Amino acid sequence: MNLNHVNISGLRPIVGDGRKLYIETYGCQMNAGDSEVVLSILQGDGFRYTEDPAGADVILINTCSIRDNAEQRIWGRLRELRQYKKKNKGLLVGVIGCMAERLREKLIDQEELVNLVAGPDAYRDLPRLLREAGGGAKAVNVLLSGEETYAEISPVRLDKNGVSAYISIMRGCNNMCSYCVVPYTRGAERSRDPQTILREARELFDGGYREVTLLGQNVNSYRWKNGETVAGFADLLGAVASVDPKLRVRFSTSHPKDLSDEVLHTMARYPNLCRAIHLPAQSGSTRMLELMNRKYTREWYLGRIEAIRRILPGCSISTDLIAGFCTETDDDHRQTLSLMEEVGYASAFMFKYSERPNTKAARHMADDVPDGVKTARLNEIIALQNELSLRSNRLDVGREFEVLVEGVSKRSDRQLFGRTSQNKVVVFDRGDARVGDYVRVRVTDCSSATLHGQRVE
Ligand code: 5AD
Ligand code: SF4
């Protein structure tokens, strides 16, 4: 028997038996984290990971449904994978993640392309599904769960830097923003046992990791009840920050309606809780925010920004913005631009509205902003953000920052790159620094995307 493939449970049959598994991940950080859970589950069943799809026996595509172009890209990739299926008749291709949940039958009906479909709450069932698919059956599990958090599964890290890792702290979403497909693909919100989160953070730190990002669709509504005691997100943040002062802690994503002063005060108490908050605004127009079912106004949002500035001076703020949502007028659009100016975002993810089937917006509102207008507005938003990013970076020139080194610069192997607590990338001459070190860097120059600096002792 090959000792690498021993199944420790002893009772279950080994499904993988050394067969090679390749996983390709699209979409958000949650998906990146999920792929690591999937790998852990399948390694436990005897699969070996390969980075080469051409040599794989099983290919899993972890998919995203957030916008139509995300799905189109995956259809294209599935058609490309046919070349491998032609060469290797036993190759199994599985679609997992959000698109698996949304399109189930449509995917499995493509017999030439797809052998297996598993939604985000069905990953423990993958060994069984792969066995079924291997026997020629259509293998589908898209059941959503009220409880699944994969709490005790230790993800097998797929990222290569060994410095920063994601920790999933909750799954699903209860917000029902009218444009968004996530509540339908990931189900209802549920939080993970904090003890398992803390254990994972400690193991990562002991393994040399120096940064964790706590992930959830709406981390500020994290809530764990144990008898009489209830732990909220601020409690969890404090506990993870206490694992070690040398462990940086980030989190994503916050919903403006739930970002409390308590969380901001907790951040202020721990220097290793990073000074960066991602606070998706989506729009600067209260009328749009109401149609989007965001449950806050422009004024409320600006009040949260004011609280961040007051309680956490020096904290950077980033956002997500959607251009051209249903009925958006030029005036609504101008309010988004003015909100951006007023906040002065350090960075932003910016999108054209893409109608998603069955969402509240798709059912009740007309997608009535012409595509050309959406594009023009998005371009204006992007141009303004480039200016704001440059402005924000210029304010850092001449200042000193503690930088966690993440890797070798793409441009020159004599240079390293890392991040400031504010989540800005800094490139600097390597000297004797190594990946995983904290170094002090004085910023000497910048572009809109990157800071350049020199080490100071
Ligand atoms: N169209 C465009 N952008 C969307 N997002 C979510 N749903 C849509 C959609 N239907 C954006 C939001 C969200 C980010 C993850 O993706 O800005 O915060
Ligand atoms: Fe895409 Fe949203 Fe699913 Fe993440 S949760 S993979 S962004 S649809």
PDB file of C-alpha atoms and ligand atoms in Angstrom, residues 26-28 30-31 63-66 98 181-182 185-186 217, ligand 2:
ATOM      1  CA  TYR A  26     -12.741  31.931 -10.194  1.00  0.00           C
ATOM      2  CA  GLY A  27     -14.534  34.695  -8.305  1.00  0.00           C
ATOM      3  CA  CYS A  28     -14.019  36.026  -4.817  1.00  0.00           C
ATOM      4  CA  MET A  30     -14.508  33.028  -0.400  1.00  0.00           C
ATOM      5  CA  ASN A  31     -14.087  30.776  -3.405  1.00  0.00           C
ATOM      6  CA  THR A  63     -17.113  29.063 -10.269  1.00  0.00           C
ATOM      7  CA  CYS A  64     -18.639  32.510  -9.814  1.00  0.00           C
ATOM      8  CA  SER A  65     -22.061  33.831 -10.882  1.00  0.00           C
ATOM      9  CA  ILE A  66     -21.808  37.423  -9.740  1.00  0.00           C
ATOM     10  CA  CYS A  98     -21.849  29.477  -7.202  1.00  0.00           C
ATOM     11  CA  VAL A 181     -27.192  36.482  -6.765  1.00  0.00           C
ATOM     12  CA  VAL A 182     -25.178  35.449  -3.682  1.00  0.00           C
ATOM     13  CA  THR A 185     -26.032  30.575  -4.587  1.00  0.00           C
ATOM     14  CA  ARG A 186     -24.635  30.485  -1.050  1.00  0.00           C
ATOM     15  CA  GLN A 217     -20.104  37.970   2.852  1.00  0.00           C
TER      16      GLN A 217
HETATM   17 FE1  SF4 B   2     -18.832  35.032  -7.166  1.00  0.00          FE
HETATM   18 FE2  SF4 B   2     -20.327  36.020  -5.195  1.00  0.00          FE
HETATM   19 FE3  SF4 B   2     -20.083  33.427  -5.436  1.00  0.00          FE
HETATM   20 FE4  SF4 B   2     -17.993  34.883  -4.621  1.00  0.00          FE
HETATM   21  S1  SF4 B   2     -19.958  34.568  -3.535  1.00  0.00           S
HETATM   22  S2  SF4 B   2     -17.942  33.277  -6.135  1.00  0.00           S
HETATM   23  S3  SF4 B   2     -18.299  36.745  -5.861  1.00  0.00           S
HETATM   24  S4  SF4 B   2     -21.055  34.794  -6.879  1.00  0.00           S
END
